[in-house]
Amino acid sequence: MSARSKEVKIDIESMSITVPVGNKPAIVLIDPKQGKAKIVPLVEHGETVVKSSQGKIAKVDYRESELF
């Protein structure tokens, strides 16, 4: 994942996370197999695509466009 995403700490004991609420749209990606959780911002115009491989989150693609 790119530098756009922000890692969120997973509490291993309770298997929970605390997600701060920002002022822009975002998605929270949780991959328990890798023990990672990240907040990923959505692009203003376009697509944010999450790709997986072998049951794990592999990458996030940002497909941005501009309104005419």
Short mmCIF file of C-alpha atoms in Angstrom, two decimals, residues 32-62:
data_model
loop_
_atom_site.label_atom_id
_atom_site.label_comp_id
_atom_site.label_asym_id
_atom_site.label_seq_id
_atom_site.Cartn_x
_atom_site.Cartn_y
_atom_site.Cartn_z
CA PRO A 32 -6.11 -10.71 10.17
CA LYS A 33 -3.85 -13.16 8.29
CA GLN A 34 -1.15 -10.48 8.06
CA GLY A 35 -2.07 -8.86 11.39
CA LYS A 36 -2.52 -5.47 9.71
CA ALA A 37 -5.19 -2.80 9.60
CA LYS A 38 -5.00 0.41 7.58
CA ILE A 39 -7.14 3.43 6.86
CA VAL A 40 -7.12 4.07 3.13
CA PRO A 41 -8.44 7.38 1.76
CA LEU A 42 -10.78 7.27 -1.22
CA VAL A 43 -9.90 9.27 -4.34
CA GLU A 44 -12.03 12.33 -4.97
CA HIS A 45 -12.97 11.28 -8.52
CA GLY A 46 -12.26 7.74 -9.66
CA GLU A 47 -11.85 4.33 -8.05
CA THR A 48 -9.99 2.87 -5.11
CA VAL A 49 -9.54 -0.83 -5.91
CA VAL A 50 -8.49 -3.41 -3.30
CA LYS A 51 -6.75 -6.49 -4.71
CA SER A 52 -6.22 -9.76 -2.87
CA SER A 53 -4.01 -12.77 -3.41
CA GLN A 54 -4.19 -16.12 -1.62
CA GLY A 55 -6.74 -14.74 0.87
CA LYS A 56 -4.61 -11.73 1.85
CA ILE A 57 -4.82 -8.07 0.90
CA ALA A 58 -2.13 -7.62 -1.72
CA LYS A 59 -2.45 -4.06 -2.99
CA VAL A 60 -4.60 -0.97 -3.37
CA ASP A 61 -4.84 0.71 -6.77
CA TYR A 62 -5.89 4.34 -7.12
#
